[in-house]
Amino acid sequence: VKHVIVLAHPRPSSFTASLARAYGATLTAMGHGVQVRDLYALGFNPVLAAGELGGAVPPEDVAREQAEIAAADAIAFFYPLWWASMPAILKGYIDRVLSCGFAYEIRAAGLHGLLRGKKGVIVTLSAAPTAILDRTGDWDAIRILQDAHIFRTCGVEIVAHEHFGEILPDLADGDAHAHLDRVRTLARTCFAAAKAS
Ligand SMILES: Cc1cc2nc3c(=O)[nH]c(=O)nc-3n(C[C@H](O)[C@H](O)[C@H](O)COP(=O)(O)O)c2cc1C
């Protein structure tokens, strides 16, 4: 199985990046292929330009990311919630890379996903406890607008969305270890039955 892990956090030392590394290392140990696309480290330009609209040939940076997605069997997004949504760099990656004609097309019956057969995993973090996201309705909004809308449009099957609440700068070691174990278990349970790459 080939995986693309898209990481959207400006700090390599962030807990978001630690979770992405633990997830990727678990898959690698299982014999899977892992490509990490660290959007800040890549200096990914998130601004969709006029010339990219209307089915134009994608710019080189977009074509490279599309080739990674096309070759992958599974795509994972790792990001912190910023204003209850994804960091702008990831939104821009989705705008530009998951483009019309690559990730989906418009048919008479509606949008048709072109990434069918691929699996999607989402891992998010927030300062707010998960119970508060539930109570405010943020969690439902995230599941509908970020997960279902984006992945469903592309035909990607969402196999898991794991959320880590109360991720604060003074995260206790014990909690950090438990969270890292949880993301390793996530990798194993989502892909245990799948053959290695
Ligand atoms: C610009 C910005 C916006 C944020 N918005 C939210 C938010 O809407 N809800 C929330 O719970 N946390 C919010 N946070 C906190 C992050 O989600 C939190 O820092 C994250 O859990 C920590 O992950 P990290 O240690 O990998 O940075 C925000 C942080 C930043 C920098």
CSV table of C-alpha atoms and ligand atoms in Angstrom, one decimal:
chain,number,residue,atom,x,y,z
A,1,VAL,CA,0.0,0.0,0.0
A,2,LYS,CA,1.3,3.4,-0.9
A,3,HIS,CA,0.5,6.3,1.5
A,4,VAL,CA,0.7,10.0,1.1
A,5,ILE,CA,0.8,11.9,4.4
A,6,VAL,CA,0.0,15.6,4.0
A,7,LEU,CA,1.2,17.6,7.0
A,8,ALA,CA,0.2,21.1,7.6
A,9,HIS,CA,2.0,22.7,10.6
A,10,PRO,CA,4.7,25.3,10.5
A,11,ARG,CA,6.8,23.8,13.3
A,12,PRO,CA,8.7,20.5,12.8
A,13,SER,CA,8.6,20.1,16.6
A,14,SER,CA,4.8,20.4,16.9
A,15,PHE,CA,2.7,17.7,18.3
A,16,THR,CA,0.9,17.5,14.9
A,17,ALA,CA,4.2,16.7,13.2
A,18,SER,CA,5.1,14.1,15.9
A,19,LEU,CA,1.8,12.3,15.3
A,20,ALA,CA,2.4,12.4,11.6
A,21,ARG,CA,5.9,10.9,12.1
A,22,ALA,CA,4.6,8.2,14.4
A,23,TYR,CA,1.8,7.3,11.9
A,24,GLY,CA,4.2,7.2,9.0
A,25,ALA,CA,6.8,5.1,10.9
A,26,THR,CA,4.2,2.6,11.9
A,27,LEU,CA,3.2,2.1,8.3
A,28,THR,CA,6.8,1.9,7.2
A,29,ALA,CA,7.4,-0.8,9.8
A,30,MET,CA,4.4,-2.7,8.3
A,31,GLY,CA,6.2,-2.6,5.0
A,32,HIS,CA,4.0,0.1,3.4
A,33,GLY,CA,5.4,2.9,1.2
A,34,VAL,CA,5.1,6.3,2.8
A,35,GLN,CA,5.6,9.8,1.2
A,36,VAL,CA,5.3,12.7,3.5
A,37,ARG,CA,4.3,16.0,2.0
A,38,ASP,CA,5.2,18.6,4.6
A,39,LEU,CA,3.6,21.6,3.1
A,40,TYR,CA,5.5,24.3,5.0
A,41,ALA,CA,8.9,22.5,4.5
A,42,LEU,CA,8.1,22.3,0.8
A,43,GLY,CA,7.2,26.0,0.8
A,44,PHE,CA,4.0,25.0,-1.0
A,45,ASN,CA,2.2,28.0,-2.5
A,46,PRO,CA,-1.4,27.8,-1.5
A,47,VAL,CA,-2.7,30.6,-3.7
A,48,LEU,CA,-4.7,29.3,-6.7
A,49,ALA,CA,-3.9,31.6,-9.7
A,50,ALA,CA,-6.3,32.7,-12.4
A,51,GLY,CA,-4.4,30.6,-15.0
A,52,GLU,CA,-5.1,27.4,-13.1
A,53,LEU,CA,-8.8,27.6,-13.6
A,54,GLY,CA,-10.8,26.1,-16.5
A,55,GLY,CA,-8.8,22.9,-17.0
A,56,ALA,CA,-5.5,24.5,-17.8
A,57,VAL,CA,-2.3,22.3,-17.7
A,58,PRO,CA,-1.4,22.4,-14.0
A,59,PRO,CA,1.8,24.2,-12.9
A,60,GLU,CA,4.8,22.1,-12.0
A,61,ASP,CA,4.3,22.2,-8.2
A,62,VAL,CA,0.7,21.1,-8.6
A,63,ALA,CA,1.5,18.4,-11.1
A,64,ARG,CA,4.1,17.0,-8.7
A,65,GLU,CA,1.6,16.7,-5.9
A,66,GLN,CA,-1.0,15.2,-8.2
A,67,ALA,CA,1.5,12.6,-9.3
A,68,GLU,CA,2.0,11.6,-5.6
A,69,ILE,CA,-1.8,11.4,-5.0
A,70,ALA,CA,-2.3,9.4,-8.2
A,71,ALA,CA,0.3,6.9,-7.2
A,72,ALA,CA,-1.1,6.5,-3.6
A,73,ASP,CA,-3.7,4.0,-2.3
A,74,ALA,CA,-4.3,6.1,0.8
A,75,ILE,CA,-4.1,9.8,1.7
A,76,ALA,CA,-3.8,11.1,5.2
A,77,PHE,CA,-4.2,14.8,6.3
A,78,PHE,CA,-2.6,15.8,9.6
A,79,TYR,CA,-3.5,19.4,10.8
A,80,PRO,CA,-4.3,21.5,13.8
A,81,LEU,CA,-7.7,23.2,13.9
A,82,TRP,CA,-7.2,26.8,13.3
A,83,TRP,CA,-10.4,28.8,13.7
A,84,ALA,CA,-12.3,25.4,13.6
A,85,SER,CA,-10.8,24.7,10.2
A,86,MET,CA,-7.6,23.7,8.5
A,87,PRO,CA,-4.5,26.0,8.2
A,88,ALA,CA,-4.6,28.1,5.0
A,89,ILE,CA,-1.7,26.2,3.5
A,90,LEU,CA,-3.7,23.0,3.5
A,91,LYS,CA,-6.9,24.7,2.2
A,92,GLY,CA,-4.8,26.0,-0.7
A,93,TYR,CA,-3.3,22.6,-1.3
A,94,ILE,CA,-6.8,21.2,-1.6
A,95,ASP,CA,-7.9,24.1,-3.9
A,96,ARG,CA,-5.0,23.6,-6.2
A,97,VAL,CA,-4.1,19.9,-6.1
A,98,LEU,CA,-7.6,18.4,-5.9
A,99,SER,CA,-8.6,20.2,-9.0
A,100,CYS,CA,-11.5,19.7,-11.4
A,101,GLY,CA,-10.3,17.2,-14.0
A,102,PHE,CA,-7.9,15.6,-11.6
A,103,ALA,CA,-9.8,14.8,-8.4
A,104,TYR,CA,-13.3,15.1,-9.7
A,105,GLU,CA,-15.3,16.0,-12.8
A,106,ILE,CA,-18.6,17.6,-13.5
A,107,ARG,CA,-21.2,15.2,-15.1
A,108,ALA,CA,-24.8,15.7,-16.0
A,109,ALA,CA,-25.8,13.9,-12.8
A,110,GLY,CA,-23.4,16.0,-10.6
A,111,LEU,CA,-19.9,15.8,-9.4
A,112,HIS,CA,-18.1,12.6,-10.0
A,113,GLY,CA,-15.0,11.6,-8.0
A,114,LEU,CA,-11.9,10.5,-9.9
A,115,LEU,CA,-9.9,9.3,-6.9
A,116,ARG,CA,-12.2,6.2,-6.3
A,117,GLY,CA,-10.6,3.2,-4.6
A,118,LYS,CA,-8.3,5.4,-2.5
A,119,LYS,CA,-8.7,5.5,1.3
A,120,GLY,CA,-8.6,8.7,3.4
A,121,VAL,CA,-7.5,9.3,7.0
A,122,ILE,CA,-7.8,12.6,8.8
A,123,VAL,CA,-6.0,13.4,12.0
A,124,THR,CA,-6.8,16.7,13.7
A,125,LEU,CA,-5.8,18.5,16.9
A,126,SER,CA,-7.3,21.3,18.9
A,127,ALA,CA,-6.7,23.2,22.1
A,128,ALA,CA,-10.3,22.8,22.9
A,129,PRO,CA,-11.4,19.4,24.5
A,130,THR,CA,-13.2,17.1,22.1
A,131,ALA,CA,-16.4,17.4,24.3
A,132,ILE,CA,-16.5,21.2,23.6
A,133,LEU,CA,-16.3,20.7,19.9
A,134,ASP,CA,-19.2,18.2,20.2
A,135,ARG,CA,-21.3,20.6,22.3
A,136,THR,CA,-20.8,23.6,20.0
A,137,GLY,CA,-21.6,21.7,16.8
A,138,ASP,CA,-18.0,22.4,15.5
A,139,TRP,CA,-17.4,18.6,15.2
A,140,ASP,CA,-20.5,18.0,13.1
A,141,ALA,CA,-19.6,21.0,10.9
A,142,ILE,CA,-16.0,19.7,10.5
A,143,ARG,CA,-17.2,16.2,9.6
A,144,ILE,CA,-19.7,17.6,7.0
A,145,LEU,CA,-17.7,20.4,5.4
A,146,GLN,CA,-14.1,19.3,5.7
A,147,ASP,CA,-14.2,15.4,5.7
A,148,ALA,CA,-17.3,14.4,3.8
A,149,HIS,CA,-17.4,17.3,1.4
A,150,ILE,CA,-13.8,17.1,0.3
A,151,PHE,CA,-13.2,13.4,0.3
A,152,ARG,CA,-16.7,12.4,-0.9
A,153,THR,CA,-16.4,14.8,-3.9
A,154,CYS,CA,-13.2,13.1,-4.9
A,155,GLY,CA,-14.6,9.6,-4.3
A,156,VAL,CA,-12.1,8.9,-1.5
A,157,GLU,CA,-13.4,6.5,1.2
A,158,ILE,CA,-12.9,8.0,4.6
A,159,VAL,CA,-11.7,5.2,6.8
A,160,ALA,CA,-11.0,7.3,10.0
A,161,HIS,CA,-11.0,10.8,11.4
A,162,GLU,CA,-9.1,10.7,14.7
A,163,HIS,CA,-9.2,13.9,16.7
A,164,PHE,CA,-6.9,14.8,19.6
A,165,GLY,CA,-8.4,17.5,21.9
A,166,GLU,CA,-6.8,19.5,24.7
A,167,ILE,CA,-3.4,19.6,22.9
A,168,LEU,CA,-1.8,22.5,24.8
A,169,PRO,CA,1.8,23.6,24.9
A,170,ASP,CA,2.3,21.9,28.4
A,171,LEU,CA,1.1,18.5,27.2
A,172,ALA,CA,2.1,16.0,29.9
A,173,ASP,CA,4.5,13.3,28.8
A,174,GLY,CA,2.1,10.5,29.7
A,175,ASP,CA,-0.7,12.1,27.6
A,176,ALA,CA,1.7,12.6,24.7
A,177,HIS,CA,2.7,8.9,24.8
A,178,ALA,CA,-0.9,7.8,25.0
A,179,HIS,CA,-1.7,9.9,21.9
A,180,LEU,CA,1.3,8.6,20.0
A,181,ASP,CA,0.2,5.1,20.8
A,182,ARG,CA,-3.3,5.9,19.6
A,183,VAL,CA,-2.1,7.1,16.2
A,184,ARG,CA,0.1,4.0,15.8
A,185,THR,CA,-3.0,1.9,16.6
A,186,LEU,CA,-4.9,3.9,14.0
A,187,ALA,CA,-2.3,3.1,11.3
A,188,ARG,CA,-2.4,-0.6,12.3
A,189,THR,CA,-6.2,-1.0,12.5
A,190,CYS,CA,-6.9,0.9,9.3
A,191,PHE,CA,-4.4,-0.9,7.2
A,192,ALA,CA,-3.8,-4.2,9.0
A,193,ALA,CA,-5.7,-6.2,6.4
A,194,ALA,CA,-4.0,-4.4,3.4
A,195,LYS,CA,-1.0,-5.9,1.8
A,196,ALA,CA,2.3,-4.0,2.0
A,197,SER,CA,3.4,-2.0,-1.0
B,1,LIG,C1,-4.3,30.6,14.2
B,1,LIG,C2,-4.7,29.6,15.2
B,1,LIG,C3,-6.1,29.3,15.3
B,1,LIG,C4,-6.5,28.3,16.3
B,1,LIG,N1,-7.9,28.1,16.3
B,1,LIG,C5,-8.3,27.1,17.2
B,1,LIG,C6,-9.7,26.7,17.3
B,1,LIG,O1,-10.5,27.2,16.5
B,1,LIG,N2,-10.0,25.8,18.2
B,1,LIG,C7,-9.1,25.2,19.0
B,1,LIG,O2,-9.5,24.3,19.8
B,1,LIG,N3,-7.8,25.5,18.9
B,1,LIG,C8,-7.4,26.4,18.0
B,1,LIG,N4,-6.0,26.7,18.0
B,1,LIG,C9,-5.1,25.9,18.8
B,1,LIG,C10,-4.5,24.7,18.0
B,1,LIG,O3,-5.5,23.9,17.5
B,1,LIG,C11,-3.6,24.0,18.9
B,1,LIG,O4,-2.5,24.8,19.0
B,1,LIG,C12,-3.3,22.6,18.5
B,1,LIG,O5,-4.0,21.7,19.2
B,1,LIG,C13,-1.9,22.3,18.9
B,1,LIG,O6,-1.2,21.5,18.0
B,1,LIG,P1,0.3,21.7,17.9
B,1,LIG,O7,0.9,21.4,19.3
B,1,LIG,O8,0.8,20.6,16.9
B,1,LIG,O9,0.5,23.1,17.4
B,1,LIG,C14,-5.6,27.7,17.1
B,1,LIG,C15,-4.2,28.0,16.9
B,1,LIG,C16,-3.8,28.9,16.0
B,1,LIG,C17,-2.3,29.2,15.9
